[in-house]
Amino acid sequence: MCKISKFSLKFIILILFLCVNAEEIFNQNSATIVARNVTFTGKITVKEINKPHNLFIGRCTKKYPVLYQENVVLNNDGKSQVTANIRINVEGPVRIICVKIYDEDPDVMAYPSYSSGGIGKNFIEFNVLTTYGKGFKFFVQIFGVKLD
């Protein structure tokens, strides 16, 4: 014969109670969805929103000065797709803390991506991929500390 302690019996009863009540609660909270046809006369406008394609590397706070900043611009003749690898070296003994690469012209749809360097280094390298026939325009800011 199997012995069941009072604690085990209370636990089993509690589980059974919860299962039964959960089913009742579920049945009480069921929803009914009624489909209705709605006639709409008017004009629906669809617009593609061009968001900037910024790239942020590291955590920039106000306590780190700007070590270097530059506009990086490449125009396209309209007959090709540009892929570029851009490397920016910061002169002197420095340690980069963060990099901000801002897309200054989101309509051209150029996409920057991290390649190498950055935090703890004295250079940053990133790739840029453009859409066919377009160039790019980025504003690059490099923040960090001078080591001398």
Coordinates of C-alpha atoms in Angstrom, one line a residue:
M1 CA 0.0 0.0 0.0
C2 CA 1.3 3.5 -0.9
K3 CA 1.6 6.1 1.8
I4 CA 0.9 9.7 1.0
S5 CA 1.9 12.4 3.5
K6 CA -0.5 15.2 4.4
F7 CA 1.7 17.7 2.5
S8 CA 1.6 15.6 -0.7
L9 CA -2.1 15.2 -0.4
K10 CA -2.6 19.0 0.0
F11 CA -0.3 19.6 -3.0
I12 CA -2.2 17.1 -5.2
I13 CA -5.6 18.7 -4.2
L14 CA -4.2 22.2 -4.9
I15 CA -3.0 21.1 -8.4
L16 CA -6.4 19.5 -9.2
F17 CA -8.1 22.7 -8.0
L18 CA -5.9 24.9 -10.2
C19 CA -6.4 22.7 -13.2
V20 CA -10.2 22.7 -12.9
N21 CA -10.4 26.5 -12.2
A22 CA -8.0 27.3 -15.0
E23 CA -10.3 25.6 -17.4
E24 CA -13.3 27.5 -16.1
I25 CA -11.4 30.8 -16.2
F26 CA -10.3 30.0 -19.8
N27 CA -13.9 29.3 -20.8
Q28 CA -15.1 32.5 -19.2
N29 CA -12.5 34.6 -20.9
S30 CA -12.9 33.3 -24.4
A31 CA -13.4 35.9 -27.1
T32 CA -15.6 35.9 -30.2
I33 CA -14.4 37.8 -33.2
V34 CA -17.1 38.9 -35.7
A35 CA -15.9 39.9 -39.2
R36 CA -17.6 42.8 -40.9
N37 CA -17.2 44.1 -44.3
V38 CA -16.4 47.8 -44.4
T39 CA -16.5 49.9 -47.6
F40 CA -14.0 52.7 -47.7
T41 CA -13.9 55.2 -50.4
G42 CA -10.8 57.4 -50.5
K43 CA -7.2 57.4 -51.4
I44 CA -4.5 55.3 -49.6
T45 CA -1.0 56.9 -49.9
V46 CA 2.0 54.7 -49.5
K47 CA 5.3 56.4 -48.9
E48 CA 8.7 54.8 -48.4
I49 CA 10.5 56.4 -45.5
N50 CA 14.2 56.8 -45.8
K51 CA 15.9 56.6 -42.4
P52 CA 19.5 57.5 -41.9
H53 CA 21.9 54.6 -41.8
N54 CA 24.1 55.6 -38.9
L55 CA 26.8 53.5 -37.4
F56 CA 27.8 53.9 -33.7
I57 CA 30.8 52.0 -32.3
G58 CA 31.4 52.1 -28.5
R59 CA 29.8 54.2 -25.9
C60 CA 30.2 58.0 -26.3
T61 CA 30.0 60.2 -23.3
K62 CA 30.7 63.9 -22.9
K63 CA 33.9 63.3 -21.0
Y64 CA 35.8 62.1 -24.1
P65 CA 37.0 64.8 -26.6
V66 CA 36.7 64.6 -30.3
L67 CA 40.0 63.4 -31.6
Y68 CA 39.1 63.6 -35.3
Q69 CA 36.1 64.5 -37.5
E70 CA 35.7 64.5 -41.3
N71 CA 33.0 64.5 -44.0
V72 CA 33.5 61.4 -46.2
V73 CA 31.8 62.0 -49.6
L74 CA 31.9 59.9 -52.7
N75 CA 29.9 60.8 -55.8
N76 CA 28.8 58.1 -58.3
D77 CA 28.5 58.6 -62.1
G78 CA 25.2 56.6 -62.0
K79 CA 26.5 53.6 -63.8
S80 CA 27.8 51.4 -61.0
Q81 CA 27.3 50.2 -57.4
V82 CA 30.0 51.3 -55.0
T83 CA 31.5 49.2 -52.3
A84 CA 34.2 51.0 -50.3
N85 CA 36.5 50.1 -47.5
I86 CA 37.4 53.3 -45.5
R87 CA 40.2 53.4 -43.0
I88 CA 40.8 56.5 -40.8
N89 CA 44.0 56.7 -38.8
V90 CA 44.1 59.2 -35.9
E91 CA 47.6 60.7 -35.5
G92 CA 49.6 60.5 -32.3
P93 CA 49.4 58.1 -29.4
V94 CA 45.6 57.9 -28.9
R95 CA 43.1 55.3 -27.8
I96 CA 39.7 55.4 -29.5
I97 CA 36.7 55.1 -27.1
C98 CA 33.9 55.5 -29.6
V99 CA 33.1 56.4 -33.2
K100 CA 29.9 58.0 -34.7
I101 CA 29.3 57.7 -38.4
Y102 CA 26.3 59.8 -39.4
D103 CA 24.5 59.3 -42.7
E104 CA 24.2 62.8 -44.0
D105 CA 22.0 61.9 -47.0
P106 CA 19.6 59.0 -46.2
D107 CA 17.9 59.3 -49.6
V108 CA 20.9 57.7 -51.4
M109 CA 20.6 54.6 -49.2
A110 CA 24.3 53.9 -48.4
Y111 CA 25.0 51.4 -45.6
P112 CA 28.1 51.5 -43.4
S113 CA 29.2 48.4 -41.5
Y114 CA 32.1 47.9 -39.0
S115 CA 35.2 46.2 -40.4
S116 CA 38.1 46.6 -37.8
G117 CA 39.8 48.9 -35.4
G118 CA 37.9 51.3 -33.2
I119 CA 37.8 50.8 -29.4
G120 CA 41.2 50.7 -27.9
K121 CA 43.0 51.3 -31.3
N122 CA 44.2 54.4 -33.1
F123 CA 42.2 53.7 -36.3
I124 CA 38.7 52.7 -37.5
E125 CA 37.9 50.8 -40.6
F126 CA 34.4 50.5 -42.0
N127 CA 32.8 49.3 -45.2
V128 CA 30.2 51.1 -47.2
L129 CA 27.7 49.6 -49.7
T130 CA 25.6 51.8 -51.9
T131 CA 22.6 51.2 -54.1
Y132 CA 23.1 51.2 -57.8
G133 CA 23.9 54.6 -59.3
K134 CA 24.3 56.3 -55.9
G135 CA 27.3 57.5 -53.8
F136 CA 27.4 58.4 -50.1
K137 CA 27.9 61.2 -47.7
F138 CA 28.9 60.5 -44.1
F139 CA 30.1 62.6 -41.2
V140 CA 32.6 60.7 -39.1
Q141 CA 33.4 61.7 -35.5
I142 CA 36.1 59.8 -33.5
F143 CA 36.2 60.3 -29.7
G144 CA 38.9 59.1 -27.3
V145 CA 41.9 59.9 -25.1
K146 CA 45.4 61.1 -25.9
L147 CA 48.0 58.9 -24.3
D148 CA 50.8 61.4 -23.8

